[in-house]
């Protein structure tokens, strides 16, 4: 077996089995619920499936939906530069040796522009971490 083949098989299996797995549940258990998935399962077919059954979803957007990610990042970069975050959470005391600050920007401005089913709102989370012992700081921003 070549290197990476098991990861490719896993990816195919996860994407190919999520809808059949959900089909084993009665519609009532999906309707009215919010389904969250990681970036791998951020797929148009799954979004359509959930919307048709009255469910909402929260998908993480990464490189497998590059155009969508780029559109969200462009909007969020502008929002982050132009206005304060919509929500901020700071750890009051160190947890696991870290102080954390999370800032969230939310927007519905992109809804009519993006070509992804059911987009109602997008957001970006900016996370700043300070290691208490070393004072080392890091930051990352993730669109969703």
Coordinates of C-alpha atoms in Angstrom, one line a residue:
X1 CA 0.0 0.0 0.0
X2 CA 1.5 3.4 -0.9
X3 CA 2.0 6.1 1.7
X4 CA -1.1 8.1 2.3
X5 CA -3.5 5.6 0.7
X6 CA -5.1 4.9 4.0
X7 CA -5.8 8.6 4.6
X8 CA -7.3 8.9 1.1
X9 CA -9.5 5.9 1.8
X10 CA -10.5 7.3 5.1
X11 CA -11.4 10.7 3.5
X12 CA -13.5 9.0 0.8
X13 CA -15.2 6.8 3.3
X14 CA -16.1 9.7 5.6
X15 CA -17.5 11.8 2.9
X16 CA -19.3 8.9 1.2
X17 CA -20.8 7.5 4.4
X18 CA -22.1 10.6 6.2
X19 CA -25.4 10.9 4.3
X20 CA -26.1 7.1 4.4
X21 CA -25.4 7.2 8.1
X22 CA -27.8 10.1 8.6
X23 CA -30.4 8.3 6.5
X24 CA -30.5 5.6 9.1
X25 CA -32.1 8.1 11.6
X26 CA -35.7 9.2 11.3
X27 CA -36.1 12.7 9.7
X28 CA -37.5 13.9 13.0
X29 CA -34.1 13.5 14.7
X30 CA -32.4 15.7 12.0
X31 CA -35.1 18.3 11.5
X32 CA -34.8 21.3 13.7
X33 CA -31.2 20.4 14.8
X34 CA -27.9 22.0 14.1
X35 CA -25.3 19.6 12.6
X36 CA -21.7 20.5 13.0
X37 CA -18.9 18.9 11.0
X38 CA -15.2 19.4 10.5
X39 CA -13.7 20.8 7.3
X40 CA -13.5 17.5 5.6
X41 CA -17.3 17.1 5.5
X42 CA -17.9 20.7 4.4
X43 CA -19.5 19.6 1.2
X44 CA -22.3 21.0 -0.9
X45 CA -24.1 17.7 -1.1
X46 CA -24.2 17.4 2.7
X47 CA -25.5 21.0 3.0
X48 CA -28.3 20.3 0.5
X49 CA -29.2 17.1 2.3
X50 CA -29.5 18.8 5.7
X51 CA -31.4 21.8 4.3
X52 CA -33.9 19.5 2.6
X53 CA -34.6 17.8 5.9
X54 CA -35.1 20.9 7.9
X55 CA -31.7 20.9 9.7
X56 CA -29.3 23.8 10.1
X57 CA -25.5 23.3 10.0
X58 CA -22.2 24.8 11.2
X59 CA -19.4 23.9 8.9
X60 CA -15.7 24.6 9.3
X61 CA -14.2 26.0 6.1
X62 CA -10.6 25.2 5.1
X63 CA -8.7 24.4 2.0
X64 CA -11.0 21.7 0.6
X65 CA -13.5 24.6 -0.1
X66 CA -10.8 27.0 -1.3
X67 CA -13.0 29.5 -3.1
X68 CA -15.5 29.7 -0.2
X69 CA -12.6 30.0 2.2
X70 CA -11.0 32.8 0.2
X71 CA -14.3 34.7 0.0
X72 CA -14.9 34.4 3.7
X73 CA -11.3 35.4 4.5
X74 CA -11.5 38.5 2.3
X75 CA -14.8 39.6 3.9
X76 CA -13.5 38.9 7.4
X77 CA -10.1 40.6 6.8
X78 CA -12.0 43.7 5.9
X79 CA -14.4 43.4 8.9
X80 CA -11.5 42.8 11.3
X81 CA -9.7 45.8 10.1
X82 CA -12.8 48.1 10.1
X83 CA -14.6 47.3 13.3
X84 CA -14.2 45.8 16.8
X85 CA -15.2 42.1 17.3
X86 CA -18.8 41.1 17.9
X87 CA -17.7 39.0 20.8
X88 CA -14.6 38.7 23.0
X89 CA -13.8 36.1 25.6
X90 CA -10.7 36.2 27.8
X91 CA -9.5 33.5 30.2
X92 CA -9.4 35.2 33.6
X93 CA -6.8 32.9 35.0
X94 CA -4.3 30.6 33.2
X95 CA -5.7 27.3 32.0
X96 CA -3.2 24.6 31.1
X97 CA -0.5 27.1 31.6
X98 CA -2.0 29.5 29.0
X99 CA -3.9 32.8 28.9
X100 CA -6.2 33.0 25.9
X101 CA -8.3 35.6 24.2
X102 CA -10.8 34.8 21.5
X103 CA -12.4 37.4 19.3
X104 CA -15.2 36.7 16.9
X105 CA -16.4 38.7 13.9
X106 CA -19.7 37.7 12.4
X107 CA -21.3 38.8 9.1
X108 CA -24.2 38.0 6.8
X109 CA -22.9 40.3 4.0
X110 CA -21.6 37.4 1.9
X111 CA -24.9 35.4 1.8
X112 CA -26.0 36.4 -1.7
X113 CA -22.5 36.2 -3.2
X114 CA -21.1 32.8 -2.2
X115 CA -22.1 29.7 -4.1
X116 CA -22.7 27.4 -1.2
X117 CA -26.1 26.1 -0.1
X118 CA -27.8 27.7 2.9
X119 CA -25.1 30.2 3.9
X120 CA -26.8 32.4 6.6
X121 CA -23.8 33.7 8.4
X122 CA -20.1 33.5 8.4
X123 CA -17.6 34.2 11.1
X124 CA -13.9 34.3 11.9
X125 CA -12.3 33.4 15.2
X126 CA -9.0 35.1 16.2
X127 CA -7.3 33.4 19.0
X128 CA -4.3 34.9 20.9
X129 CA -2.4 32.6 23.4
X130 CA 0.2 33.6 25.9
X131 CA 2.3 30.8 27.5
X132 CA 2.4 31.9 31.2
X133 CA 5.9 30.4 32.0
X134 CA 7.7 31.6 28.9
X135 CA 5.7 34.7 27.9
X136 CA 5.7 33.3 24.3
X137 CA 2.7 34.6 22.3
X138 CA 1.0 33.1 19.3
X139 CA -2.1 34.1 17.3
X140 CA -4.2 32.4 14.6
X141 CA -7.4 33.3 12.7
X142 CA -9.8 30.7 11.4
X143 CA -12.8 31.4 9.1
X144 CA -16.0 29.4 9.3

